[in-house]
Coordinates of C-alpha atoms in Angstrom, one line a residue:
M1 CA 98.9 106.5 175.5
T2 CA 101.7 108.9 176.2
H3 CA 105.0 108.0 177.8
E4 CA 104.1 110.2 180.8
M5 CA 100.9 108.1 181.3
K6 CA 102.9 104.8 181.6
G7 CA 101.4 102.8 184.4
H8 CA 98.3 105.0 184.5
Y9 CA 96.5 104.1 181.3
A10 CA 93.4 102.9 183.0
K11 CA 92.7 106.4 184.3
K12 CA 91.8 107.4 180.7
H13 CA 88.5 105.4 181.0
S14 CA 85.5 105.2 183.2
P15 CA 86.0 102.8 186.2
E16 CA 82.4 101.5 185.5
R17 CA 83.5 100.0 182.2
S18 CA 85.1 96.6 182.2
P19 CA 87.0 94.7 179.5
R20 CA 85.7 91.5 178.1
P21 CA 87.5 88.7 180.0
E22 CA 88.3 86.6 176.9
I23 CA 89.9 89.6 175.2
A24 CA 91.9 90.4 178.3
A25 CA 93.1 86.8 178.5
A26 CA 94.2 86.8 174.8
L27 CA 96.1 90.0 175.4
R28 CA 97.8 88.8 178.5
E29 CA 98.9 85.7 176.6
V30 CA 100.7 87.6 173.9
A31 CA 102.0 90.5 176.0
Q32 CA 105.8 90.9 175.8
P33 CA 107.9 92.8 178.4
E34 CA 107.6 95.9 176.3
G35 CA 103.9 95.5 175.6
V36 CA 101.7 94.2 172.8
P37 CA 102.8 95.1 169.3
C38 CA 100.3 97.1 167.3
A39 CA 100.0 94.4 164.6
V40 CA 99.2 91.8 167.2
A41 CA 96.6 94.1 168.8
H42 CA 94.9 94.5 165.4
D43 CA 95.0 90.7 164.8
I44 CA 93.2 90.2 168.1
A45 CA 90.6 92.8 167.2
A46 CA 90.0 90.9 164.0
R47 CA 89.8 87.6 165.8
F48 CA 87.2 88.8 168.3
E49 CA 85.5 90.9 165.6
V50 CA 85.7 94.1 167.7
P51 CA 87.0 97.6 166.8
P52 CA 90.7 98.2 167.5
L53 CA 89.6 100.8 170.1
E54 CA 88.2 98.0 172.2
I55 CA 91.6 96.3 172.2
G56 CA 93.2 99.6 173.2
F57 CA 90.7 100.0 176.0
T58 CA 91.5 96.5 177.3
L59 CA 95.2 97.1 177.1
D60 CA 94.8 100.4 179.0
T61 CA 92.7 98.7 181.7
L62 CA 95.4 96.0 182.0
E63 CA 98.1 98.7 182.1
I64 CA 99.8 97.0 179.1
P65 CA 101.4 99.4 176.7
I66 CA 101.2 99.2 172.9
C67 CA 104.5 98.8 171.2
N68 CA 105.9 98.8 167.6
C69 CA 103.3 101.1 166.0
Q70 CA 102.9 100.1 162.4
M71 CA 103.3 103.7 161.4
G72 CA 106.6 103.9 163.2
L73 CA 105.3 106.7 165.5
F74 CA 105.8 105.1 169.0
G75 CA 106.7 102.0 171.0
Y76 CA 110.2 101.3 169.8
Q77 CA 113.4 101.1 171.9
P78 CA 115.4 103.1 172.6
E79 CA 114.3 106.0 170.4
R80 CA 110.5 105.5 170.8
R81 CA 109.7 106.4 167.2
I82 CA 111.4 105.1 164.1
V83 CA 109.7 106.9 161.3
K84 CA 112.0 109.3 159.4
P85 CA 111.0 111.9 156.8
A86 CA 110.9 110.5 153.2
E87 CA 113.6 111.9 150.9
S88 CA 110.8 112.8 148.5
V89 CA 107.0 112.4 148.2
S90 CA 105.3 111.5 144.9
P91 CA 102.6 113.9 143.7
E92 CA 100.1 111.0 143.8
L93 CA 100.9 110.2 147.5
E94 CA 100.9 113.9 148.5
A95 CA 97.5 114.3 146.8
E96 CA 96.1 111.2 148.6
I97 CA 97.3 112.5 151.9
R98 CA 96.0 116.0 151.4
S99 CA 92.6 114.7 150.3
E100 CA 92.2 112.9 153.6
L101 CA 93.2 115.6 156.0
Q102 CA 90.8 116.5 158.8
N103 CA 91.7 119.8 160.6
G104 CA 95.2 119.6 159.0
K105 CA 95.8 116.0 160.3
L106 CA 95.7 112.6 158.8
H107 CA 94.0 110.0 160.9
C108 CA 95.7 106.6 161.3
K109 CA 92.9 104.7 159.6
E110 CA 93.0 106.9 156.5
A111 CA 96.8 106.5 156.4
W112 CA 96.3 102.8 156.4
D113 CA 93.7 103.1 153.6
I114 CA 96.1 105.2 151.5
A115 CA 98.8 102.6 151.9
K116 CA 96.4 99.9 150.8
R117 CA 95.1 101.9 147.8
L118 CA 98.6 102.7 146.6
K119 CA 100.0 99.3 147.5
I120 CA 102.8 100.8 149.6
P121 CA 104.0 100.1 153.2
R122 CA 102.2 102.0 155.9
M123 CA 105.5 103.4 157.1
A124 CA 105.9 105.0 153.6
V125 CA 102.8 107.0 154.3
S126 CA 104.0 108.1 157.7
A127 CA 107.4 109.0 156.2
A128 CA 105.7 111.1 153.6
C129 CA 103.7 112.8 156.3
E130 CA 106.9 113.6 158.2
R131 CA 108.3 115.2 155.0
L132 CA 105.1 117.2 154.4
G133 CA 104.8 118.3 158.0
V134 CA 101.5 116.5 158.4
K135 CA 100.7 115.1 161.8
I136 CA 99.1 111.7 162.1
A137 CA 96.3 111.6 164.7
G138 CA 93.5 109.3 165.9
C139 CA 95.4 106.0 166.6
Q140 CA 93.0 103.2 165.9
L141 CA 94.0 101.6 169.2
G142 CA 93.5 104.9 171.1
A143 CA 97.2 105.4 171.9
F144 CA 97.0 109.0 170.6

Protein backbone atom coordinates (compact mmCIF):
# COMPACT_ATOMS: atom_id res chain seq x y z
CA MET A 1 0.00 0.00 0.00
CA THR A 2 1.52 3.23 -1.03
CA HIS A 3 1.03 6.56 0.67
CA GLU A 4 -0.76 7.80 -2.45
CA MET A 5 -3.30 4.97 -2.18
CA LYS A 6 -4.30 5.90 1.38
CA GLY A 7 -8.06 5.59 1.66
CA HIS A 8 -8.27 3.59 -1.58
CA TYR A 9 -6.60 0.31 -0.64
CA ALA A 10 -9.67 -1.80 -1.45
CA LYS A 11 -9.38 -0.82 -5.13
CA LYS A 12 -6.36 -3.13 -5.36
CA HIS A 13 -8.68 -6.13 -5.12
CA SER A 14 -11.66 -7.62 -6.92
CA PRO A 15 -14.96 -6.36 -5.50
CA GLU A 16 -16.23 -9.94 -5.73
CA ARG A 17 -13.85 -11.11 -3.01
CA SER A 18 -14.84 -10.59 0.61
CA PRO A 19 -12.80 -10.84 3.81
CA ARG A 20 -13.58 -13.41 6.46
CA PRO A 21 -15.77 -11.69 9.07
CA GLU A 22 -13.88 -13.10 12.05
CA ILE A 23 -10.55 -11.83 10.70
CA ALA A 24 -12.07 -8.42 9.94
CA ALA A 25 -13.42 -8.24 13.50
CA ALA A 26 -10.04 -9.16 14.98
CA LEU A 27 -8.30 -6.48 12.92
CA ARG A 28 -10.84 -3.80 13.81
CA GLU A 29 -10.33 -4.67 17.47
CA VAL A 30 -6.56 -4.06 17.36
CA ALA A 31 -6.50 -1.15 14.88
CA GLN A 32 -4.88 1.98 16.20
CA PRO A 33 -5.38 5.47 14.73
CA GLU A 34 -2.27 5.00 12.56
CA GLY A 35 -3.26 1.46 11.52
CA VAL A 36 -2.38 -2.10 12.48
CA PRO A 37 1.29 -2.77 13.22
CA CYS A 38 3.01 -5.30 10.99
CA ALA A 39 3.85 -7.55 13.96
CA VAL A 40 0.23 -7.58 15.10
CA ALA A 41 -0.95 -8.40 11.57
CA HIS A 42 1.44 -11.36 11.47
CA ASP A 43 0.24 -12.52 14.89
CA ILE A 44 -3.35 -12.49 13.63
CA ALA A 45 -2.32 -14.45 10.53
CA ALA A 46 -0.79 -17.09 12.81
CA ARG A 47 -3.82 -17.12 15.10
CA PHE A 48 -6.22 -17.72 12.19
CA GLU A 49 -3.74 -19.97 10.37
CA VAL A 50 -3.91 -17.93 7.16
CA PRO A 51 -1.13 -16.49 5.00
CA PRO A 52 -0.12 -12.92 5.85
CA LEU A 53 -1.44 -11.85 2.42
CA GLU A 54 -4.95 -12.71 3.63
CA ILE A 55 -4.51 -10.27 6.50
CA GLY A 56 -3.20 -7.63 4.11
CA PHE A 57 -6.21 -8.16 1.85
CA THR A 58 -8.58 -7.77 4.80
CA LEU A 59 -6.82 -4.61 5.96
CA ASP A 60 -7.06 -3.21 2.42
CA THR A 61 -10.76 -4.01 2.26
CA LEU A 62 -11.32 -2.29 5.61
CA GLU A 63 -9.17 0.68 4.47
CA ILE A 64 -6.92 0.19 7.50
CA PRO A 65 -3.23 0.89 6.82
CA ILE A 66 -0.36 -1.25 7.99
CA CYS A 67 2.09 0.58 10.23
CA ASN A 68 5.44 -0.12 11.87
CA CYS A 69 6.91 -2.44 9.23
CA GLN A 70 9.25 -4.83 10.99
CA MET A 71 11.86 -4.12 8.32
CA GLY A 72 11.63 -0.39 9.04
CA LEU A 73 10.52 0.34 5.47
CA PHE A 74 7.18 2.07 6.02
CA GLY A 75 4.47 3.05 8.46
CA TYR A 76 6.34 5.26 10.89
CA GLN A 77 5.64 8.86 11.81
CA PRO A 78 6.72 11.41 10.85
CA GLU A 79 9.44 10.11 8.52
CA ARG A 80 7.52 7.05 7.19
CA ARG A 81 10.59 4.77 7.08
CA ILE A 82 13.15 4.37 9.84
CA VAL A 83 15.71 1.96 8.39
CA LYS A 84 19.14 3.51 7.84
CA PRO A 85 22.09 2.02 5.95
CA ALA A 86 24.31 -0.18 8.09
CA GLU A 87 27.78 1.19 8.76
CA SER A 88 29.19 -2.08 7.45
CA VAL A 89 27.93 -5.47 6.31
CA SER A 90 29.63 -8.71 7.27
CA PRO A 91 30.71 -10.97 4.42
CA GLU A 92 28.39 -13.68 5.80
CA LEU A 93 25.33 -11.40 5.77
CA GLU A 94 26.16 -10.05 2.32
CA ALA A 95 26.53 -13.61 0.96
CA GLU A 96 23.18 -14.60 2.49
CA ILE A 97 21.45 -11.58 0.97
CA ARG A 98 23.02 -12.04 -2.47
CA SER A 99 22.16 -15.76 -2.50
CA GLU A 100 18.46 -14.96 -2.05
CA LEU A 101 18.11 -12.20 -4.65
CA GLN A 102 15.39 -12.56 -7.25
CA ASN A 103 15.71 -10.15 -10.17
CA GLY A 104 18.11 -8.12 -8.05
CA LYS A 105 15.65 -7.76 -5.15
CA LEU A 106 15.32 -9.46 -1.79
CA HIS A 107 11.82 -10.54 -0.89
CA CYS A 108 10.54 -9.74 2.58
CA LYS A 109 10.07 -13.41 3.53
CA GLU A 110 13.64 -14.24 2.54
CA ALA A 111 14.89 -11.24 4.56
CA TRP A 112 13.06 -12.62 7.60
CA ASP A 113 14.53 -16.08 6.94
CA ILE A 114 18.05 -14.64 6.77
CA ALA A 115 17.53 -12.82 10.06
CA LYS A 116 16.32 -16.05 11.67
CA ARG A 117 19.22 -18.13 10.29
CA LEU A 118 21.84 -15.61 11.40
CA LYS A 119 20.04 -14.83 14.68
CA ILE A 120 20.03 -11.10 14.00
CA PRO A 121 17.20 -8.54 14.05
CA ARG A 122 15.14 -8.19 10.88
CA MET A 123 16.01 -4.52 10.82
CA ALA A 124 19.72 -5.49 10.60
CA VAL A 125 18.98 -7.27 7.33
CA SER A 126 17.11 -4.28 5.90
CA ALA A 127 19.92 -1.96 7.07
CA ALA A 128 22.43 -4.19 5.27
CA CYS A 129 20.26 -4.07 2.15
CA GLU A 130 20.24 -0.27 2.36
CA ARG A 131 24.07 -0.27 2.53
CA LEU A 132 24.34 -2.73 -0.38
CA GLY A 133 21.79 -0.93 -2.55
CA VAL A 134 19.45 -3.95 -2.54
CA LYS A 135 15.74 -3.23 -2.70
CA ILE A 136 13.40 -5.29 -0.52
CA ALA A 137 10.25 -6.33 -2.37
CA GLY A 138 7.27 -8.60 -1.93
CA CYS A 139 5.86 -7.52 1.43
CA GLN A 140 4.29 -10.56 3.05
CA LEU A 141 1.19 -8.48 3.83
CA GLY A 142 1.00 -7.10 0.30
CA ALA A 143 1.88 -3.50 1.19
CA PHE A 144 4.51 -3.39 -1.58
